[in-house]
Coordinates of C-alpha atoms in Angstrom, one line a residue:
M1096 CA 1.4 -45.5 -9.0
G1097 CA -1.4 -47.8 -8.0
M1098 CA -4.4 -48.5 -10.3
A1099 CA -8.0 -48.6 -9.2
I1100 CA -11.3 -48.7 -11.1
L1101 CA -13.2 -45.4 -10.8
P1102 CA -16.5 -46.1 -9.2
Q1103 CA -19.4 -45.5 -11.6
R1104 CA -21.5 -43.6 -8.9
V1105 CA -18.6 -41.2 -8.2
R1106 CA -17.9 -40.6 -11.9
I1107 CA -21.4 -39.5 -12.5
E1108 CA -22.3 -37.5 -9.4
Q1109 CA -19.0 -35.9 -8.2
V1110 CA -17.0 -35.1 -11.3
R1111 CA -15.3 -31.7 -10.9
T1112 CA -13.3 -31.4 -14.2
A1113 CA -12.8 -33.6 -17.2
G1114 CA -11.1 -33.1 -20.6
L1115 CA -8.5 -34.3 -23.0
V1116 CA -4.9 -34.1 -21.7
R1117 CA -2.0 -32.1 -23.2
C1118 CA 1.3 -32.5 -21.5
D1119 CA 4.8 -31.2 -21.7
P1120 CA 7.5 -30.6 -19.0
K1121 CA 8.3 -27.3 -20.6
T1122 CA 5.4 -24.8 -20.3
K1123 CA 6.6 -22.6 -23.1
H1124 CA 6.4 -25.6 -25.5
L1125 CA 3.1 -26.7 -24.0
I1126 CA 1.1 -23.5 -24.3
P1127 CA 1.2 -23.2 -28.2
R1128 CA -0.3 -26.7 -28.4
L1129 CA -3.1 -26.3 -25.9
Q1130 CA -6.7 -26.1 -27.0
H1131 CA -9.8 -24.7 -25.3
G1132 CA -11.2 -27.1 -22.7
E1133 CA -8.1 -29.3 -22.4
I1134 CA -6.3 -30.2 -19.2
A1135 CA -2.7 -29.0 -19.1
I1136 CA 0.0 -31.2 -17.4
L1137 CA 3.3 -29.4 -16.8
A1138 CA 6.4 -29.4 -14.6
H1139 CA 6.8 -25.7 -13.6
E1140 CA 8.1 -24.9 -10.1
D1141 CA 7.0 -21.4 -9.0
L1142 CA 4.6 -20.8 -11.8
D1143 CA 5.3 -17.4 -13.2
E1144 CA 2.9 -14.7 -14.4
I1145 CA 3.7 -14.9 -18.1
A1146 CA 3.1 -18.7 -18.1
A1147 CA -0.1 -18.2 -16.2
K1148 CA -1.4 -15.6 -18.7
G1149 CA -0.5 -17.9 -21.6
L1150 CA -2.5 -20.8 -19.9
I1151 CA -5.4 -18.4 -19.3
E1152 CA -5.5 -17.3 -22.9
T1153 CA -5.8 -20.9 -24.1
R1154 CA -8.9 -21.3 -21.8
V1155 CA -7.8 -24.6 -20.4
A1156 CA -10.1 -26.6 -18.2
A1157 CA -7.5 -27.2 -15.5
V1158 CA -3.8 -27.2 -14.8
V1159 CA -2.0 -30.1 -13.1
N1160 CA 1.6 -29.2 -12.0
T1161 CA 4.0 -32.0 -11.2
R1162 CA 6.1 -29.4 -9.3
C1163 CA 5.2 -27.0 -6.6
S1164 CA 3.4 -24.1 -8.1
M1165 CA 4.4 -21.8 -5.3
T1166 CA 7.3 -22.7 -3.0
G1167 CA 7.3 -19.5 -1.0
R1168 CA 10.8 -18.5 -2.1
Y1169 CA 9.4 -15.3 -3.7
P1170 CA 5.9 -13.9 -4.4
N1171 CA 5.2 -15.4 -7.8
R1172 CA 1.7 -14.3 -9.0
G1173 CA 1.0 -17.1 -11.6
P1174 CA -1.1 -19.4 -9.3
L1175 CA -3.3 -16.5 -8.1
L1176 CA -3.9 -15.4 -11.7
L1177 CA -5.1 -18.9 -12.7
L1178 CA -7.5 -19.1 -9.7
Q1179 CA -8.8 -15.6 -10.4
A1180 CA -9.5 -16.7 -13.9
G1181 CA -11.5 -19.6 -12.6
I1182 CA -9.0 -22.3 -13.7
P1183 CA -8.4 -25.1 -11.2
L1184 CA -4.8 -25.5 -10.3
L1185 CA -3.5 -28.8 -8.8
D1186 CA -0.1 -29.7 -7.5
L1187 CA 0.6 -33.4 -7.9
E1188 CA 2.1 -35.2 -4.9
E1189 CA 4.8 -37.2 -6.7
G1190 CA 7.5 -39.1 -5.0
E1191 CA 11.3 -38.9 -5.5
P1192 CA 12.6 -39.7 -9.0
D1193 CA 14.4 -42.8 -7.6
D1194 CA 11.5 -44.3 -5.5
G1195 CA 10.5 -46.6 -8.3
E1196 CA 7.2 -44.9 -9.0
P1197 CA 6.6 -43.7 -12.6
S1198 CA 6.1 -40.0 -13.1
L1199 CA 2.8 -38.7 -14.5
F1200 CA 4.4 -38.0 -17.8
E1201 CA 5.1 -41.7 -18.2
V1202 CA 1.5 -42.7 -17.3
V1203 CA -0.5 -40.0 -19.1
H1204 CA -0.1 -39.0 -22.8
D1205 CA -1.5 -36.4 -25.1
G1206 CA -5.1 -37.1 -26.1
D1207 CA -5.9 -39.2 -23.0
F1208 CA -9.2 -38.3 -21.4
M1209 CA -8.7 -37.3 -17.7
T1210 CA -11.2 -36.9 -15.0
I1211 CA -10.4 -34.9 -11.9
I1212 CA -12.4 -35.6 -8.7
D1213 CA -11.4 -33.5 -5.7
G1214 CA -7.7 -33.9 -6.4
S1215 CA -7.9 -37.6 -7.6
L1216 CA -6.8 -38.0 -11.2
Y1217 CA -8.3 -40.7 -13.4
V1218 CA -7.4 -41.7 -17.0
R1219 CA -9.6 -44.2 -18.7
D1220 CA -11.4 -44.8 -15.4
R1221 CA -8.1 -45.7 -13.6
F1222 CA -6.5 -43.8 -10.8
V1223 CA -3.2 -42.3 -11.9
G1224 CA -2.3 -39.8 -9.1
Q1225 CA -3.4 -37.7 -6.2
A1226 CA -3.0 -33.9 -6.3
Q1227 CA -3.6 -31.0 -4.0
V1228 CA -6.2 -28.6 -5.2
L1229 CA -4.8 -25.2 -4.5
T1230 CA -7.2 -22.5 -3.1
K1231 CA -7.0 -18.8 -2.9
S1232 CA -6.7 -19.2 0.9
E1233 CA -3.7 -21.5 0.5
I1234 CA -2.1 -19.2 -2.1
G1235 CA -2.6 -16.3 0.3
K1236 CA -0.8 -18.1 3.1
R1237 CA 2.1 -18.9 0.8
M1238 CA 2.2 -15.4 -0.6
A1239 CA 2.4 -14.0 3.0
F1240 CA 5.3 -16.4 3.8
A1241 CA 7.1 -15.4 0.5
Q1242 CA 6.9 -11.7 1.6
T1243 CA 8.6 -12.5 4.9
N1244 CA 11.2 -14.6 3.0
S1245 CA 11.9 -11.9 0.4
S1246 CA 14.8 -10.4 2.4
T1247 CA 16.6 -13.7 2.6
E1248 CA 16.1 -14.3 -1.1
L1249 CA 17.2 -10.8 -2.0
H1250 CA 20.5 -11.4 -0.2
R1251 CA 21.1 -14.6 -2.2
F1252 CA 20.2 -12.8 -5.4
L1253 CA 22.6 -10.0 -4.8
D1254 CA 25.4 -12.3 -3.8
N1255 CA 24.9 -14.3 -7.0
T1256 CA 24.8 -11.1 -9.0
L1257 CA 28.1 -9.7 -7.6
Q1258 CA 29.8 -13.1 -7.9
Y1259 CA 29.0 -13.6 -11.5
A1260 CA 29.5 -9.9 -12.3
S1261 CA 33.1 -10.3 -11.2
L1262 CA 33.5 -13.3 -13.5
E1263 CA 31.8 -11.8 -16.5
K1264 CA 33.0 -8.2 -16.4
D1265 CA 35.9 -8.8 -18.8
F1266 CA 33.5 -9.8 -21.5
F1267 CA 30.8 -7.1 -21.1
L1268 CA 33.3 -4.3 -20.6
G1269 CA 35.9 -5.4 -23.1
A1270 CA 35.9 -5.8 -26.9
L1271 CA 32.7 -7.6 -28.0
P1272 CA 32.4 -10.1 -30.9
S1273 CA 32.1 -8.5 -34.3
L1274 CA 28.9 -8.8 -36.2
N1275 CA 28.2 -7.9 -39.8
L1276 CA 24.5 -7.3 -40.2
R1277 CA 22.6 -6.2 -43.2
T1278 CA 20.2 -4.3 -40.9
K1279 CA 21.5 -0.8 -40.6
I1280 CA 21.5 0.5 -37.0
Q1281 CA 24.0 3.4 -37.0
G1282 CA 22.3 6.6 -35.9
K1283 CA 18.8 5.1 -35.6
H1284 CA 16.5 4.4 -32.8
V1285 CA 16.2 0.7 -31.9
L1286 CA 13.2 -1.0 -30.2
V1287 CA 14.1 -4.2 -28.3
V1288 CA 11.0 -6.2 -27.5
V1289 CA 11.0 -9.0 -24.9
R1290 CA 7.9 -11.0 -24.0
G1291 CA 7.8 -9.9 -20.4
R1292 CA 5.1 -8.5 -18.2
T1293 CA 2.8 -5.8 -19.7
Y1294 CA 4.6 -6.1 -23.1
R1295 CA 1.3 -6.0 -25.0
E1296 CA 0.0 -2.9 -23.2
D1297 CA 3.4 -1.2 -23.5
L1298 CA 3.6 -1.9 -27.3
Q1299 CA 0.1 -0.4 -27.6
A1300 CA 1.2 2.6 -25.6
I1301 CA 4.1 3.4 -27.8
F1302 CA 2.3 2.4 -31.1
H1303 CA 2.4 6.0 -32.4
Y1304 CA 6.1 6.3 -31.6
I1305 CA 6.8 3.2 -33.7
R1306 CA 4.8 4.5 -36.6
E1307 CA 6.3 7.9 -36.5
Q1308 CA 9.9 7.2 -35.6
K1309 CA 10.2 3.8 -37.5
P1310 CA 12.9 2.4 -35.2
V1311 CA 14.8 -0.8 -36.0
L1312 CA 12.7 -3.6 -34.5
I1313 CA 14.6 -6.4 -32.6
G1314 CA 12.5 -9.2 -31.1
V1315 CA 14.1 -11.3 -28.4
D1316 CA 12.9 -14.9 -28.9
G1317 CA 9.1 -14.7 -28.3
G1318 CA 9.3 -10.9 -28.6
A1319 CA 9.4 -11.4 -32.3
D1320 CA 6.0 -13.0 -32.2
A1321 CA 4.8 -10.1 -30.0
L1322 CA 5.9 -7.6 -32.7
L1323 CA 4.1 -9.6 -35.4
Q1324 CA 0.9 -9.8 -33.3
A1325 CA 1.1 -6.0 -32.9
G1326 CA 1.3 -5.6 -36.7
F1327 CA 5.0 -5.0 -37.1
R1328 CA 7.6 -7.2 -38.7
P1329 CA 10.9 -7.5 -36.8
D1330 CA 14.1 -6.5 -38.5
A1331 CA 16.1 -8.9 -36.4
I1332 CA 15.5 -11.7 -34.0
V1333 CA 18.0 -12.4 -31.2
G1334 CA 17.8 -15.4 -28.9
D1335 CA 18.2 -19.1 -28.1
M1336 CA 15.4 -19.7 -30.7
D1337 CA 13.6 -22.0 -28.3
S1338 CA 10.5 -19.9 -27.6
V1339 CA 9.8 -18.2 -31.0
T1340 CA 7.5 -19.6 -33.6
D1341 CA 8.6 -21.0 -37.0
S1342 CA 6.5 -18.3 -38.7
A1343 CA 8.5 -15.6 -36.9
L1344 CA 11.8 -17.2 -37.8
T1345 CA 10.8 -17.3 -41.5
C1346 CA 9.3 -13.8 -41.7
G1347 CA 12.4 -12.3 -43.3
A1348 CA 14.0 -11.0 -40.2
E1349 CA 17.8 -11.3 -39.7
L1350 CA 18.5 -14.0 -37.2
I1351 CA 21.2 -13.8 -34.5
V1352 CA 21.5 -17.1 -32.5
H1353 CA 22.7 -16.5 -28.9
A1354 CA 25.4 -19.1 -28.4
Y1355 CA 27.3 -20.3 -25.3
T1356 CA 30.8 -18.9 -24.7
D1357 CA 32.4 -22.1 -26.0
G1358 CA 30.6 -21.5 -29.4
S1359 CA 27.9 -24.2 -29.1
A1360 CA 24.5 -23.1 -30.1
P1361 CA 21.6 -25.6 -29.8
G1362 CA 19.2 -23.1 -31.3
L1363 CA 21.2 -23.0 -34.6
K1364 CA 20.1 -26.5 -35.5
R1365 CA 16.4 -25.5 -35.5
V1366 CA 17.2 -22.5 -37.7
Q1367 CA 19.1 -24.6 -40.2
R1368 CA 16.2 -27.1 -40.3
L1369 CA 14.0 -24.3 -41.5
G1370 CA 16.5 -23.4 -44.2
V1371 CA 17.2 -19.9 -42.9
K1372 CA 20.6 -18.3 -42.5
A1373 CA 21.7 -17.0 -39.1
H1374 CA 24.5 -15.3 -37.4
K1375 CA 26.0 -16.8 -34.2
Y1376 CA 26.9 -14.6 -31.2
P1377 CA 28.8 -16.4 -28.4
A1378 CA 28.2 -14.6 -25.1
P1379 CA 27.3 -15.1 -21.5
G1380 CA 24.1 -13.5 -20.0
T1381 CA 20.6 -13.3 -21.3
S1382 CA 19.5 -12.8 -24.9
E1383 CA 17.9 -9.4 -24.1
D1384 CA 21.3 -8.2 -22.9
I1385 CA 22.9 -9.4 -26.1
A1386 CA 20.3 -7.5 -28.2
M1387 CA 21.0 -4.3 -26.3
L1388 CA 24.8 -4.7 -26.6
I1389 CA 24.5 -5.4 -30.4
A1390 CA 22.4 -2.3 -30.9
H1391 CA 24.8 -0.2 -28.8
E1392 CA 27.9 -1.5 -30.5
L1393 CA 26.4 -0.9 -34.0
G1394 CA 25.8 2.8 -33.2
A1395 CA 22.2 3.1 -32.2
E1396 CA 21.2 6.6 -31.2
L1397 CA 18.6 5.4 -28.8
I1398 CA 17.6 2.0 -27.5
V1399 CA 14.0 1.6 -26.3
A1400 CA 13.3 -1.6 -24.3
V1401 CA 9.9 -3.2 -23.8
G1402 CA 9.1 -6.2 -21.6
T1403 CA 12.7 -6.6 -20.3
H1404 CA 13.6 -8.2 -17.0
T1405 CA 14.7 -5.6 -14.4
N1406 CA 14.1 -6.9 -10.9
M1407 CA 14.6 -9.9 -8.6
V1408 CA 11.2 -11.5 -9.2
D1409 CA 11.5 -11.1 -13.0
F1410 CA 14.8 -13.0 -13.0
L1411 CA 13.7 -15.7 -10.5
E1412 CA 10.7 -16.3 -12.7
K1413 CA 13.1 -16.9 -15.6
G1414 CA 14.9 -19.4 -13.5
R1415 CA 18.0 -17.1 -13.1
K1416 CA 19.5 -16.6 -9.6
G1417 CA 21.1 -13.3 -10.4
M1418 CA 21.3 -10.4 -12.9
S1419 CA 25.0 -9.9 -13.4
S1420 CA 24.9 -9.6 -17.2
T1421 CA 22.0 -7.2 -17.1
L1422 CA 23.8 -5.0 -14.6
L1423 CA 27.0 -4.9 -16.7
T1424 CA 25.0 -4.4 -20.0
R1425 CA 23.2 -1.4 -18.6
M1426 CA 26.4 0.1 -17.3
R1427 CA 27.9 -0.2 -20.8
V1428 CA 24.9 1.0 -22.8
G1429 CA 24.5 4.0 -20.4
P1430 CA 22.0 6.8 -20.9
K1431 CA 21.0 5.9 -24.5
L1432 CA 18.8 3.1 -23.0
V1433 CA 15.1 4.1 -22.3
D1434 CA 13.2 1.4 -20.5
A1435 CA 9.6 1.4 -21.6
K1436 CA 8.5 -1.5 -19.5
G1437 CA 5.4 -0.7 -17.6
V1438 CA 4.9 2.6 -19.5
S1439 CA 1.3 1.7 -20.1
Q1440 CA 0.6 1.8 -16.3
L1441 CA 1.7 5.4 -16.0
Y1442 CA -1.7 6.7 -16.9
Q1443 CA -5.1 5.6 -18.0
T1444 CA -6.9 7.6 -20.7
R1445 CA -10.3 8.9 -19.5
V1446 CA -12.8 11.1 -21.4
S1447 CA -14.1 13.9 -19.2
W1448 CA -17.5 15.4 -19.3
K1449 CA -16.0 18.7 -20.2
A1450 CA -14.3 17.3 -23.2
L1451 CA -17.6 15.6 -24.3
L1452 CA -19.4 18.9 -23.9
V1453 CA -16.9 20.7 -26.1
V1454 CA -17.3 18.1 -28.8
V1455 CA -21.1 18.3 -28.7
L1456 CA -21.1 22.1 -28.8
A1457 CA -18.6 22.1 -31.7
T1458 CA -20.9 19.8 -33.6
L1459 CA -24.1 21.7 -32.9
I1460 CA -22.7 25.1 -34.0
P1461 CA -22.3 24.3 -37.7
V1462 CA -25.6 22.3 -37.7
T1463 CA -27.4 25.3 -36.2
M1464 CA -25.8 27.7 -38.8
L1465 CA -26.8 25.3 -41.6
A1466 CA -30.3 25.0 -40.4
S1467 CA -30.7 28.8 -40.2
V1468 CA -30.1 29.3 -43.9
N1469 CA -31.4 26.0 -45.4
P1470 CA -35.2 25.4 -45.3
V1471 CA -34.7 21.7 -46.1
V1472 CA -32.5 21.2 -43.0
R1473 CA -35.0 23.2 -40.9
N1474 CA -37.9 20.9 -42.0
I1475 CA -35.8 17.7 -41.2
L1476 CA -35.0 19.0 -37.7
R1477 CA -38.6 20.0 -37.1
I1478 CA -39.7 16.4 -38.1
L1479 CA -37.1 14.9 -35.7
Y1480 CA -38.2 17.2 -32.9
W1481 CA -41.9 16.1 -33.2
K1482 CA -40.9 12.5 -33.4
M1483 CA -38.8 12.7 -30.3
K1484 CA -41.6 14.6 -28.5
L1485 CA -44.1 11.8 -29.4
I1486 CA -41.7 9.1 -28.1
F1487 CA -41.0 10.7 -24.8
T1488 CA -44.5 12.1 -23.9

């Protein structure tokens, strides 16, 4: 990348965005470190909705993506959500990895002060890269293209699903690995929480169910943090342990590390560094599938799933090209699975005027009866009446 002094006149008169930089190629590792007003630099092709919401919550000043935020493969809503929240989104025009030019991550580091002027990136008054400023109009065009491309992408997705379902069916439909948990699941309801779309709203919608039924609570990676934020402590945490906080891992929940089929489990090292014991569960598929299978095999009466991934866009946003394990898991679990994803969108509570009238009348009746027999109350009401009359006349 070439270096050039930022002209003093431009720096003063045409600055669009400026702030301290926070960078990480993995968005899920970057978001917890971001502070209000910082500029996020990431490498996230087809920016997904969950990542966008996380960036919005941190109230970043701008997002610079070293990958294409929306390729048009499928209609990912992340870029549009950022723009609707008033956060500038820029796609960096980087060359190929072997063209000799350093990547932005090699030039810019945490804590650097970056200035963005109409797509030009400057650090310490030196030019470090040129980016495309994405607009709602541009995102709209890409979204329209993605809609026309969805049929082709769906064919690929289905082919991948069927191909891997054929390879993985022996595991998911055969005898599963044994697991001796201290958490008792037999005959109980189990709530499996994944940090997917609408998980916050859905947890709020079934809040009373959780309080009354007291199901066994299983958080899948970041789903454990979702439970803690909602005021519940997870009984167990299942996952790769790469997108869950240390505070969740040390909250007292039973940990089940999802391992590869060869037994290797990179997430186990992190758990061991925290000094916490964990079970290891080697299996293909996603961690949310494993959580459901464990609950099913240990005798759960009912499995309620929140925030799980159930459609093509969900899986493509997770970087998965098919859903074979999810298909096989749901076939095995069968009717005991209740999917609560999106339940919060089924209805919106509204207070009608009739209901308000009933409440008001129900309140006035005892007050009127009390006033009829108590002279003190009658005097107070008379004083209030005259005060109101004086105010409004």
